[in-house]
DNA sequence: ATTGATGTGTGATAAATGTTTCACAATTGT
DNA sequence: ACAATTGTGAAACATTTATCACACATCAAT
């Protein structure tokens, strides 16, 4: 086997001197568009480098691999590792804890979730969702399920500050049909639904959709069935080393959305926040600092 | 052939709706380790995604390729092109969005918060907190404030599954003195308090402390005044480009704690989760999948 | 120039591996 | 109970890989 510590391309560079002319020509061709060319069939590589098939086979073994497939596997491994951003393979996050400690394992998983979630998000769709939520001419309904209702409430709390006409609906409660009576065309529903997807939520979404409301769905990577009715669907990776799924990534997306909406409605928000601050000062519910 | 203008991963995303369950599962797995996993043998991919070999063959054709090798060739082409473009611009999280987009700015700030928070955490204190929370001989009180009560509730929801004797107290409500009557020496209070720190929360903490209860405080980097009474104090960075503070880091810490407690009480938790699943199945409130 | 050692390409081929497809059973949701 | 989806096992098929023998080229040393 080849050494582990370094990349394969480094390894090839080091070996360059020990290679013969044709082999060197081949090696340089591999490095030319690395690593793509090494991932194709041996024959193609040989033709590409303008060397013969046995030369490839010989060189690969000279590099220390048992065969071409093993070489390819190594390249794939390296590629896999490379795609993860440098920050993601920060092996220990809690430096004082061993790398196997749950603090590090969990954090690593969440960072990976964030990377994958953000990597696949469509900024246009995201912006569109924010525009809809920021539009005060539309009534805003926020719908959460059994677990997600905490996230829904978090959004609700902030939207209350940013704009009027916000309603928090719990899909698990019996009261939601009443809210729906008030929903009219063009209104916006932000619906949270992660596995296990809730039948109530789906029904609510269907009714909302029938009434011509826009639906913004916040779900997981497997996507709630609601997504077929949704104007915008934002999906999150939620898998972590735990018996439950993680809401952290969703929280991040949510807060980003809040921040964005807040900016869109800034003049309104500013006035409302100041009003709130005054009230806090008067009620002395909060302390100013420390 | 697949369209050229976009990346294959985009294309897969677009097709997600037209795919069946197993195919979607496979597609998501391909995106998980993109593009490395798609460059290995078909058999390996199938095993990786936990689907059958024919499923892979079917999906690849559904995506518009003549066969798996053609699909691989397309992936290689894309990889080749990607490496060529000016220095990997992987400093952005949402690749499709400009680096100044709120999605990237916000995420970057949160990652930095996580890094700083985890970097300064004391694993021993953390473990101690988890032990206290997992101890079923102690009654567990969970206390949240105006904003943080959503986090408190999130913890409460999970602790309800993991163990008995859990109470959720809202410091802003008028009912909390009643709960306190039941608190006895050795009981545990998990208290959330971030700026602006709430007077009610502090009073509640004082009373709990007088009664000999242990206090686990979850706060921000400036630390709530409650920390003088706390047995364990976990502080989080919460600053983001927004008018409000971020709860994402706190959520991460919370979920890590939940995961850890869950492991400590695993035999109990397992039985309780299974009971819960049965109940869900019976009430048909939730759908099994997709 | 001749020699011999080394490296390289050719073409063929056997073996291995990977791919595609089939019929059928099992499962799942409607 | 029906239709759609999926997995199983197997077989047929295609491709790829690893080698071989051999011819040819190169080059350094005699």
Coordinates of C-alpha atoms in Angstrom, one line a residue, chain B residues 44 64 90 137 153 173 217 261 274 286-287:
Chain B
X44 CA -20.5 -0.5 -4.2
X64 CA -31.2 10.1 -18.9
X90 CA -15.1 26.7 -1.6
X137 CA -33.6 10.1 41.4
X153 CA -39.3 23.2 25.6
X173 CA -45.3 32.9 33.8
X217 CA -27.0 27.2 33.6
X261 CA -28.1 11.8 28.5
X274 CA -40.6 1.8 21.7
X286 CA -47.9 10.0 11.7
X287 CA -47.1 8.4 8.5

